[in-house]
Amino acid sequence: MEAQQDPTEQRTGRGRRLLRAIAAWAVPIVALVAAFLVGLNLLPPLLAALGLPRLLVPLLTAGLVLGAYVLVARRFERRTVPELDRRRAVPELLLGLAAGIVLCAVSVGILALLGVYRVVGTNPLEVLWPPLAAAVGAGVSEELFFRGVLFRKLQDRQGTWIALAVSAVLFGAAHLGNAGATVFGAL
């Protein structure tokens, strides 16, 4: 004879599963957003008080977000973080930089051949550092949020194609507030 489970225990079990599912999404998202906001709001006055350049804010913010990601993965999700393997970091960074340079050069080259792009002057190299630091800070934070959390969790549950579609749509939508952004560009 099979023992029947008490309906109260069934509801409690479902409630716990629901709470675990919510926490599995909420904890990493809250941790990354909190680290990002701490970096953007608390680092500028701290760096100013220490006499350090504001240029460090996006880079240190990226470090805070990376730290939050690793902490959540190891402590809360109880998993290793192979996507941030230090042994692969330098080769993958160099490959990514090379691919980015080639893609930008090809794009600008095509625009130049079409007569849409032309050089009208130059600036000193120093003007490159602030936007580069901002791009690194934003890029690290966005990749960890959209790929490290959203894509990875959706892929585990729904498969690669759904994860790719949902994360791409949300990534595009998140950038609609950027200067010069259009719905076509977001798509």
Coordinates of N, CA and C in Angstrom, one line a residue:
M1 N 0.8 -1.2 0.0 CA 0.0 0.0 0.0 C 0.9 1.2 0.0
E2 N 0.6 2.2 -0.9 CA 1.4 3.4 -1.0 C 0.8 4.5 -0.1
A3 N 1.7 5.2 0.6 CA 1.3 6.2 1.5 C 1.0 7.5 0.7
Q4 N -0.1 8.1 1.0 CA -0.4 9.4 0.3 C 0.2 10.6 1.0
Q5 N 0.6 11.5 0.1 CA 1.3 12.7 0.7 C 0.2 13.7 1.1
D6 N 0.5 14.3 2.2 CA -0.4 15.3 2.8 C -0.5 16.5 1.8
P7 N -1.7 17.0 1.5 CA -1.9 18.2 0.6 C -1.1 19.4 1.0
T8 N -0.9 19.6 2.3 CA -0.1 20.7 2.8 C 1.3 20.5 2.4
E9 N 1.8 19.3 2.5 CA 3.2 19.1 2.1 C 3.4 19.3 0.6
Q10 N 2.4 18.9 -0.2 CA 2.5 19.1 -1.6 C 2.6 20.6 -1.9
R11 N 1.7 21.4 -1.3 CA 1.8 22.8 -1.6 C 3.1 23.4 -1.1
T12 N 3.6 23.0 0.1 CA 4.9 23.5 0.6 C 6.0 23.1 -0.4
G13 N 6.0 21.9 -0.9 CA 7.0 21.4 -1.8 C 7.0 22.3 -3.1
R14 N 5.8 22.5 -3.6 CA 5.7 23.4 -4.8 C 6.1 24.8 -4.5
G15 N 5.8 25.3 -3.4 CA 6.2 26.6 -3.0 C 7.7 26.8 -2.9
R16 N 8.3 25.8 -2.3 CA 9.8 25.8 -2.2 C 10.5 25.7 -3.6
R17 N 9.9 24.9 -4.5 CA 10.5 24.8 -5.8 C 10.3 26.1 -6.6
L18 N 9.2 26.8 -6.4 CA 8.9 28.1 -7.0 C 9.9 29.1 -6.4
L19 N 10.1 29.1 -5.1 CA 11.1 30.1 -4.5 C 12.5 29.8 -5.0
R20 N 12.9 28.5 -5.1 CA 14.2 28.2 -5.7 C 14.3 28.7 -7.1
A21 N 13.3 28.5 -7.9 CA 13.4 29.0 -9.3 C 13.5 30.5 -9.4
I22 N 12.7 31.2 -8.6 CA 12.8 32.6 -8.6 C 14.2 33.1 -8.1
A23 N 14.7 32.5 -7.0 CA 16.0 32.8 -6.5 C 17.1 32.5 -7.5
A24 N 17.0 31.5 -8.3 CA 18.0 31.1 -9.3 C 18.1 32.2 -10.3
W25 N 17.1 32.9 -10.6 CA 17.2 34.1 -11.5 C 17.5 35.4 -10.8
A26 N 16.8 35.6 -9.7 CA 16.9 36.9 -9.0 C 18.2 37.1 -8.4
V27 N 18.8 36.1 -7.7 CA 20.1 36.4 -7.0 C 21.2 36.8 -8.0
P28 N 21.5 36.1 -9.1 CA 22.5 36.6 -10.0 C 22.2 38.0 -10.6
I29 N 21.0 38.2 -10.9 CA 20.6 39.5 -11.6 C 20.8 40.6 -10.5
V30 N 20.3 40.4 -9.3 CA 20.4 41.5 -8.3 C 21.8 41.7 -8.0
A31 N 22.6 40.7 -7.9 CA 24.1 40.8 -7.5 C 24.8 41.6 -8.6
L32 N 24.5 41.3 -9.9 CA 25.2 42.0 -10.9 C 24.8 43.5 -11.0
V33 N 23.5 43.7 -10.9 CA 23.0 45.1 -11.0 C 23.5 45.9 -9.8
A34 N 23.5 45.3 -8.6 CA 24.0 46.0 -7.4 C 25.5 46.3 -7.5
A35 N 26.3 45.4 -8.0 CA 27.7 45.7 -8.2 C 27.9 46.8 -9.2
F36 N 27.1 46.8 -10.3 CA 27.2 47.8 -11.3 C 26.8 49.2 -10.7
L37 N 25.7 49.2 -10.0 CA 25.3 50.5 -9.4 C 26.3 51.0 -8.3
V38 N 26.8 50.1 -7.5 CA 27.8 50.5 -6.5 C 29.0 51.1 -7.2
G39 N 29.4 50.5 -8.3 CA 30.6 51.0 -9.1 C 30.3 52.4 -9.6
L40 N 29.2 52.5 -10.2 CA 28.9 53.8 -10.9 C 28.6 55.0 -9.9
N41 N 28.1 54.6 -8.7 CA 27.7 55.6 -7.8 C 28.6 55.9 -6.6
L42 N 29.3 54.9 -6.2 CA 30.2 55.0 -5.1 C 31.7 55.2 -5.5
L43 N 32.1 54.7 -6.6 CA 33.5 54.8 -7.0 C 33.9 56.3 -7.4
P44 N 33.1 57.0 -8.1 CA 33.5 58.4 -8.5 C 33.9 59.3 -7.3
P45 N 33.1 59.4 -6.2 CA 33.6 60.2 -5.1 C 34.8 59.6 -4.4
L46 N 34.9 58.3 -4.3 CA 36.0 57.6 -3.7 C 37.3 57.9 -4.4
L47 N 37.2 57.7 -5.8 CA 38.4 58.0 -6.6 C 38.8 59.4 -6.5
A48 N 37.8 60.3 -6.5 CA 38.1 61.8 -6.4 C 38.8 62.1 -5.1
A49 N 38.3 61.5 -4.0 CA 38.9 61.7 -2.7 C 40.4 61.1 -2.6
L50 N 40.6 60.1 -3.4 CA 42.0 59.5 -3.4 C 42.9 60.2 -4.4
G51 N 42.3 61.1 -5.2 CA 43.1 61.7 -6.3 C 43.4 60.9 -7.5
L52 N 42.5 59.9 -7.7 CA 42.7 59.0 -8.8 C 41.8 59.4 -10.0
P53 N 42.2 59.1 -11.2 CA 41.4 59.5 -12.4 C 40.1 58.9 -12.5
R54 N 39.1 59.6 -12.9 CA 37.7 59.1 -13.1 C 37.7 58.0 -14.2
L55 N 38.7 58.0 -15.0 CA 38.8 57.0 -16.0 C 38.8 55.6 -15.5
L56 N 39.1 55.4 -14.2 CA 39.2 54.1 -13.6 C 37.8 53.6 -13.2
V57 N 36.8 54.5 -13.1 CA 35.4 54.1 -12.7 C 34.9 52.9 -13.5
P58 N 34.8 53.0 -14.9 CA 34.2 51.9 -15.6 C 35.1 50.6 -15.5
L59 N 36.4 50.7 -15.4 CA 37.2 49.5 -15.3 C 37.0 48.9 -13.9
L60 N 37.0 49.7 -12.8 CA 36.8 49.1 -11.5 C 35.3 48.6 -11.4
T61 N 34.4 49.2 -12.0 CA 33.0 48.7 -12.0 C 32.9 47.3 -12.7
A62 N 33.7 47.2 -13.8 CA 33.7 45.9 -14.5 C 34.3 44.8 -13.5
G63 N 35.3 45.2 -12.8 CA 35.9 44.3 -11.8 C 34.9 43.9 -10.7
L64 N 34.1 44.9 -10.2 CA 33.1 44.6 -9.2 C 32.1 43.6 -9.8
V65 N 31.6 43.9 -11.0 CA 30.6 43.0 -11.6 C 31.2 41.6 -11.8
L66 N 32.4 41.5 -12.3 CA 33.1 40.2 -12.4 C 33.1 39.5 -11.1
G67 N 33.5 40.2 -10.1 CA 33.6 39.6 -8.7 C 32.3 39.1 -8.2
A68 N 31.2 39.9 -8.5 CA 29.9 39.5 -8.1 C 29.4 38.2 -8.8
Y69 N 29.7 38.2 -10.1 CA 29.4 37.0 -10.9 C 30.1 35.8 -10.4
V70 N 31.4 35.8 -10.1 CA 32.1 34.7 -9.7 C 31.6 34.3 -8.3
L71 N 31.4 35.2 -7.4 CA 30.9 34.9 -6.1 C 29.5 34.2 -6.1
V72 N 28.6 34.7 -6.9 CA 27.3 34.1 -7.0 C 27.4 32.7 -7.6
A73 N 28.2 32.6 -8.7 CA 28.4 31.3 -9.3 C 28.9 30.2 -8.3
R74 N 29.9 30.6 -7.6 CA 30.6 29.6 -6.7 C 29.8 29.4 -5.4
R75 N 29.3 30.4 -4.8 CA 28.6 30.3 -3.5 C 27.1 29.9 -3.6
F76 N 26.4 30.6 -4.5 CA 25.0 30.4 -4.6 C 24.6 29.3 -5.5
E77 N 25.2 29.3 -6.7 CA 24.9 28.3 -7.7 C 25.7 27.0 -7.5
R78 N 26.8 27.1 -6.7 CA 27.7 26.0 -6.4 C 28.2 25.3 -7.7
R79 N 28.8 26.2 -8.5 CA 29.4 25.7 -9.8 C 30.7 26.4 -10.0
T80 N 31.5 25.8 -10.8 CA 32.8 26.4 -11.3 C 32.4 27.4 -12.3
V81 N 33.3 28.3 -12.7 CA 33.1 29.3 -13.7 C 34.0 29.1 -14.9
P82 N 33.8 28.1 -15.7 CA 34.7 27.8 -16.8 C 34.7 28.9 -17.9
E83 N 33.6 29.7 -17.9 CA 33.6 30.8 -18.9 C 34.6 31.9 -18.6
L84 N 35.1 31.9 -17.4 CA 36.1 32.9 -17.0 C 37.5 32.3 -16.6
D85 N 37.7 31.2 -17.3 CA 39.0 30.4 -17.0 C 40.2 31.3 -17.4
R86 N 41.1 31.5 -16.4 CA 42.2 32.4 -16.6 C 43.2 31.9 -17.6
R87 N 43.3 30.6 -17.8 CA 44.2 30.1 -18.8 C 43.8 30.4 -20.2
R88 N 42.5 30.6 -20.4 CA 42.0 30.9 -21.8 C 41.8 32.4 -22.0
A89 N 41.9 33.2 -20.9 CA 41.5 34.6 -20.9 C 42.4 35.4 -22.0
V90 N 43.7 35.3 -21.9 CA 44.6 36.0 -22.7 C 44.4 35.6 -24.2
P91 N 44.5 34.3 -24.5 CA 44.3 34.0 -26.0 C 42.9 34.4 -26.5
E92 N 41.9 34.3 -25.7 CA 40.5 34.6 -26.2 C 40.4 36.2 -26.3
L93 N 41.0 36.9 -25.3 CA 41.0 38.4 -25.4 C 41.8 38.8 -26.7
L94 N 42.9 38.3 -27.0 CA 43.7 38.6 -28.2 C 42.9 38.3 -29.4
L95 N 42.3 37.1 -29.5 CA 41.5 36.7 -30.6 C 40.3 37.7 -30.8
G96 N 39.6 38.0 -29.7 CA 38.5 38.9 -29.8 C 38.9 40.3 -30.2
L97 N 40.0 40.8 -29.7 CA 40.5 42.1 -30.2 C 40.9 42.1 -31.6
A98 N 41.6 41.0 -32.1 CA 41.9 40.9 -33.5 C 40.7 40.9 -34.4
A99 N 39.7 40.1 -34.0 CA 38.5 40.0 -34.8 C 37.7 41.3 -34.8
G100 N 37.7 42.0 -33.7 CA 37.0 43.3 -33.6 C 37.7 44.3 -34.5
I101 N 39.0 44.3 -34.5 CA 39.8 45.3 -35.3 C 39.6 45.0 -36.8
V102 N 39.6 43.7 -37.2 CA 39.4 43.3 -38.6 C 38.0 43.7 -39.0
L103 N 37.0 43.4 -38.2 CA 35.6 43.7 -38.5 C 35.4 45.2 -38.7
C104 N 35.9 46.0 -37.8 CA 35.8 47.5 -37.8 C 36.5 48.0 -39.1
A105 N 37.7 47.5 -39.3 CA 38.5 47.9 -40.5 C 37.8 47.6 -41.8
V106 N 37.2 46.4 -41.9 CA 36.4 46.1 -43.1 C 35.2 46.9 -43.3
S107 N 34.5 47.2 -42.2 CA 33.3 48.1 -42.2 C 33.7 49.5 -42.7
V108 N 34.7 50.0 -42.1 CA 35.1 51.4 -42.4 C 35.6 51.4 -43.9
G109 N 36.4 50.3 -44.3 CA 36.9 50.3 -45.6 C 35.7 50.2 -46.7
I110 N 34.7 49.5 -46.4 CA 33.5 49.4 -47.3 C 32.9 50.8 -47.4
L111 N 32.7 51.4 -46.2 CA 32.1 52.8 -46.2 C 32.9 53.8 -47.0
A112 N 34.2 53.7 -46.8 CA 35.2 54.6 -47.5 C 35.1 54.3 -49.0
L113 N 35.0 53.1 -49.4 CA 34.9 52.8 -50.9 C 33.6 53.3 -51.5
L114 N 32.5 53.3 -50.7 CA 31.3 53.8 -51.1 C 31.2 55.3 -51.0
G115 N 32.2 56.0 -50.5 CA 32.2 57.4 -50.4 C 31.5 58.0 -49.2
V116 N 31.1 57.1 -48.3 CA 30.3 57.6 -47.2 C 31.2 58.0 -46.0
Y117 N 32.4 57.5 -46.0 CA 33.4 57.8 -44.9 C 34.6 58.4 -45.4
R118 N 35.1 59.5 -44.8 CA 36.4 60.0 -45.1 C 37.0 60.7 -43.9
V119 N 38.3 60.7 -43.8 CA 39.0 61.3 -42.7 C 39.1 62.8 -42.9
V120 N 38.7 63.6 -41.9 CA 38.7 65.0 -42.1 C 39.6 65.7 -41.0
G121 N 40.2 64.9 -40.2 CA 41.2 65.4 -39.2 C 41.6 64.3 -38.2
T122 N 42.4 64.6 -37.3 CA 42.9 63.6 -36.3 C 42.8 64.3 -34.9
N123 N 42.9 63.4 -33.9 CA 42.9 63.9 -32.6 C 44.1 63.2 -31.9
P124 N 44.6 63.7 -30.8 CA 45.6 63.0 -30.1 C 45.1 61.7 -29.5
L125 N 46.0 60.8 -29.3 CA 45.6 59.4 -28.8 C 44.9 59.5 -27.5
E126 N 45.2 60.5 -26.6 CA 44.6 60.6 -25.3 C 43.0 60.6 -25.3
V127 N 42.5 61.1 -26.4 CA 41.0 61.1 -26.5 C 40.4 59.8 -26.6
L128 N 41.2 58.8 -26.9 CA 40.7 57.4 -27.1 C 40.4 56.7 -25.7
W129 N 41.2 57.1 -24.7 CA 41.1 56.3 -23.4 C 39.7 56.4 -22.7
P130 N 39.1 57.5 -22.5 CA 37.8 57.5 -21.8 C 36.7 56.7 -22.5
P131 N 36.5 56.8 -23.8 CA 35.5 56.0 -24.4 C 35.9 54.5 -24.4
L132 N 37.2 54.2 -24.5 CA 37.6 52.8 -24.5 C 37.4 52.2 -23.1
A133 N 37.7 53.0 -22.0 CA 37.4 52.5 -20.7 C 35.9 52.3 -20.5
A134 N 35.1 53.2 -20.9 CA 33.6 53.1 -20.8 C 33.1 51.9 -21.6
A135 N 33.7 51.7 -22.8 CA 33.2 50.5 -23.6 C 33.6 49.2 -22.9
V136 N 34.8 49.1 -22.3 CA 35.2 47.9 -21.5 C 34.3 47.7 -20.3
G137 N 34.0 48.7 -19.6 CA 33.1 48.6 -18.4 C 31.7 48.2 -18.8
A138 N 31.2 48.8 -19.8 CA 29.8 48.4 -20.2 C 29.8 47.1 -20.9
G139 N 30.8 46.8 -21.7 CA 30.9 45.5 -22.4 C 30.9 44.3 -21.4
V140 N 31.8 44.4 -20.4 CA 32.0 43.3 -19.4 C 30.6 43.1 -18.7
S141 N 30.0 44.2 -18.2 CA 28.8 44.2 -17.5 C 27.7 43.6 -18.3
E142 N 27.5 44.0 -19.5 CA 26.5 43.5 -20.4 C 26.7 42.1 -20.8
E143 N 27.9 41.7 -21.1 CA 28.1 40.3 -21.4 C 27.8 39.3 -20.2
L144 N 28.2 39.7 -19.0 CA 27.9 38.9 -17.9 C 26.4 38.8 -17.6
F145 N 25.7 39.9 -17.8 CA 24.3 39.9 -17.6 C 23.6 39.1 -18.7
F146 N 23.8 39.5 -19.9 CA 23.0 38.9 -21.0 C 23.5 37.5 -21.4
R147 N 24.8 37.3 -21.4 CA 25.3 35.9 -21.8 C 25.5 35.0 -20.6
G148 N 26.2 35.6 -19.5 CA 26.6 34.8 -18.4 C 25.4 34.4 -17.6
V149 N 24.4 35.2 -17.4 CA 23.2 34.8 -16.6 C 22.0 34.5 -17.6
L150 N 21.5 35.4 -18.3 CA 20.3 35.2 -19.1 C 20.4 34.1 -20.1
F151 N 21.4 34.2 -21.0 CA 21.6 33.2 -22.0 C 21.9 31.8 -21.4
R152 N 22.8 31.7 -20.5 CA 23.2 30.5 -19.9 C 22.0 29.8 -19.2
K153 N 21.2 30.5 -18.4 CA 20.1 29.9 -17.7 C 19.0 29.5 -18.7
L154 N 18.7 30.4 -19.7 CA 17.7 30.0 -20.7 C 18.2 28.8 -21.5
Q155 N 19.4 28.7 -21.8 CA 19.9 27.6 -22.6 C 19.8 26.3 -21.8
D156 N 20.1 26.3 -20.5 CA 19.9 25.1 -19.7 C 18.5 24.6 -19.7
R157 N 17.5 25.5 -19.7 CA 16.1 25.2 -19.6 C 15.4 25.0 -20.9
Q158 N 15.7 25.9 -21.8 CA 14.9 26.0 -23.1 C 15.7 25.6 -24.3
G159 N 17.0 25.5 -24.3 CA 17.8 25.1 -25.5 C 18.4 26.4 -26.0
T160 N 19.4 26.1 -26.9 CA 20.2 27.2 -27.5 C 19.5 28.2 -28.3
W161 N 18.6 27.8 -29.2 CA 17.9 28.7 -30.1 C 17.0 29.6 -29.4
I162 N 16.2 29.2 -28.4 CA 15.4 30.0 -27.6 C 16.2 31.0 -26.8
A163 N 17.3 30.5 -26.2 CA 18.1 31.4 -25.4 C 18.8 32.4 -26.3
L164 N 19.2 32.1 -27.5 CA 19.8 33.1 -28.4 C 18.7 34.1 -28.8
A165 N 17.5 33.7 -29.1 CA 16.5 34.6 -29.6 C 16.1 35.6 -28.5
V166 N 15.8 35.0 -27.3 CA 15.4 35.9 -26.2 C 16.5 36.8 -25.7
S167 N 17.7 36.3 -25.6 CA 18.8 37.2 -25.1 C 19.1 38.3 -26.1
A168 N 19.0 37.9 -27.4 CA 19.3 38.9 -28.5 C 18.2 40.0 -28.5
V169 N 16.9 39.6 -28.4 CA 15.8 40.6 -28.3 C 16.0 41.5 -27.1
L170 N 16.2 40.9 -26.0 CA 16.4 41.8 -24.8 C 17.6 42.6 -24.8
F171 N 18.7 42.2 -25.4 CA 19.9 43.0 -25.6 C 19.6 44.2 -26.5
G172 N 19.0 43.9 -27.6 CA 18.6 45.0 -28.5 C 17.6 46.0 -27.8
A173 N 16.7 45.5 -27.1 CA 15.7 46.4 -26.4 C 16.4 47.2 -25.3
A174 N 17.3 46.6 -24.6 CA 18.1 47.4 -23.6 C 18.8 48.5 -24.1
H175 N 19.2 48.5 -25.4 CA 20.0 49.6 -26.0 C 19.1 50.6 -26.8
L176 N 17.8 50.5 -26.7 CA 16.9 51.4 -27.4 C 17.0 52.8 -26.8
G177 N 17.5 53.0 -25.6 CA 17.6 54.3 -24.9 C 18.9 55.0 -25.3
N178 N 19.8 54.3 -26.0 CA 21.1 54.9 -26.4 C 20.9 56.0 -27.4
A179 N 21.8 57.0 -27.4 CA 21.7 58.1 -28.4 C 21.8 57.5 -29.8
G180 N 20.9 57.9 -30.6 CA 20.8 57.5 -32.0 C 20.3 56.1 -32.2
A181 N 19.8 55.5 -31.2 CA 19.2 54.1 -31.3 C 17.9 54.1 -32.1
T182 N 17.7 53.1 -32.9 CA 16.4 52.9 -33.6 C 15.9 51.5 -33.3
V183 N 14.7 51.2 -33.6 CA 14.1 49.9 -33.5 C 14.8 49.0 -34.5
F184 N 15.1 49.5 -35.7 CA 15.7 48.7 -36.7 C 17.1 48.3 -36.2
G185 N 17.9 49.2 -35.6 CA 19.2 48.9 -35.1 C 19.1 47.9 -34.0
A186 N 18.1 48.0 -33.1 CA 18.0 47.1 -32.0 C 17.7 45.7 -32.5
L187 N 16.9 45.6 -33.6 CA 16.5 44.3 -34.2 C 17.8 43.7 -34.8

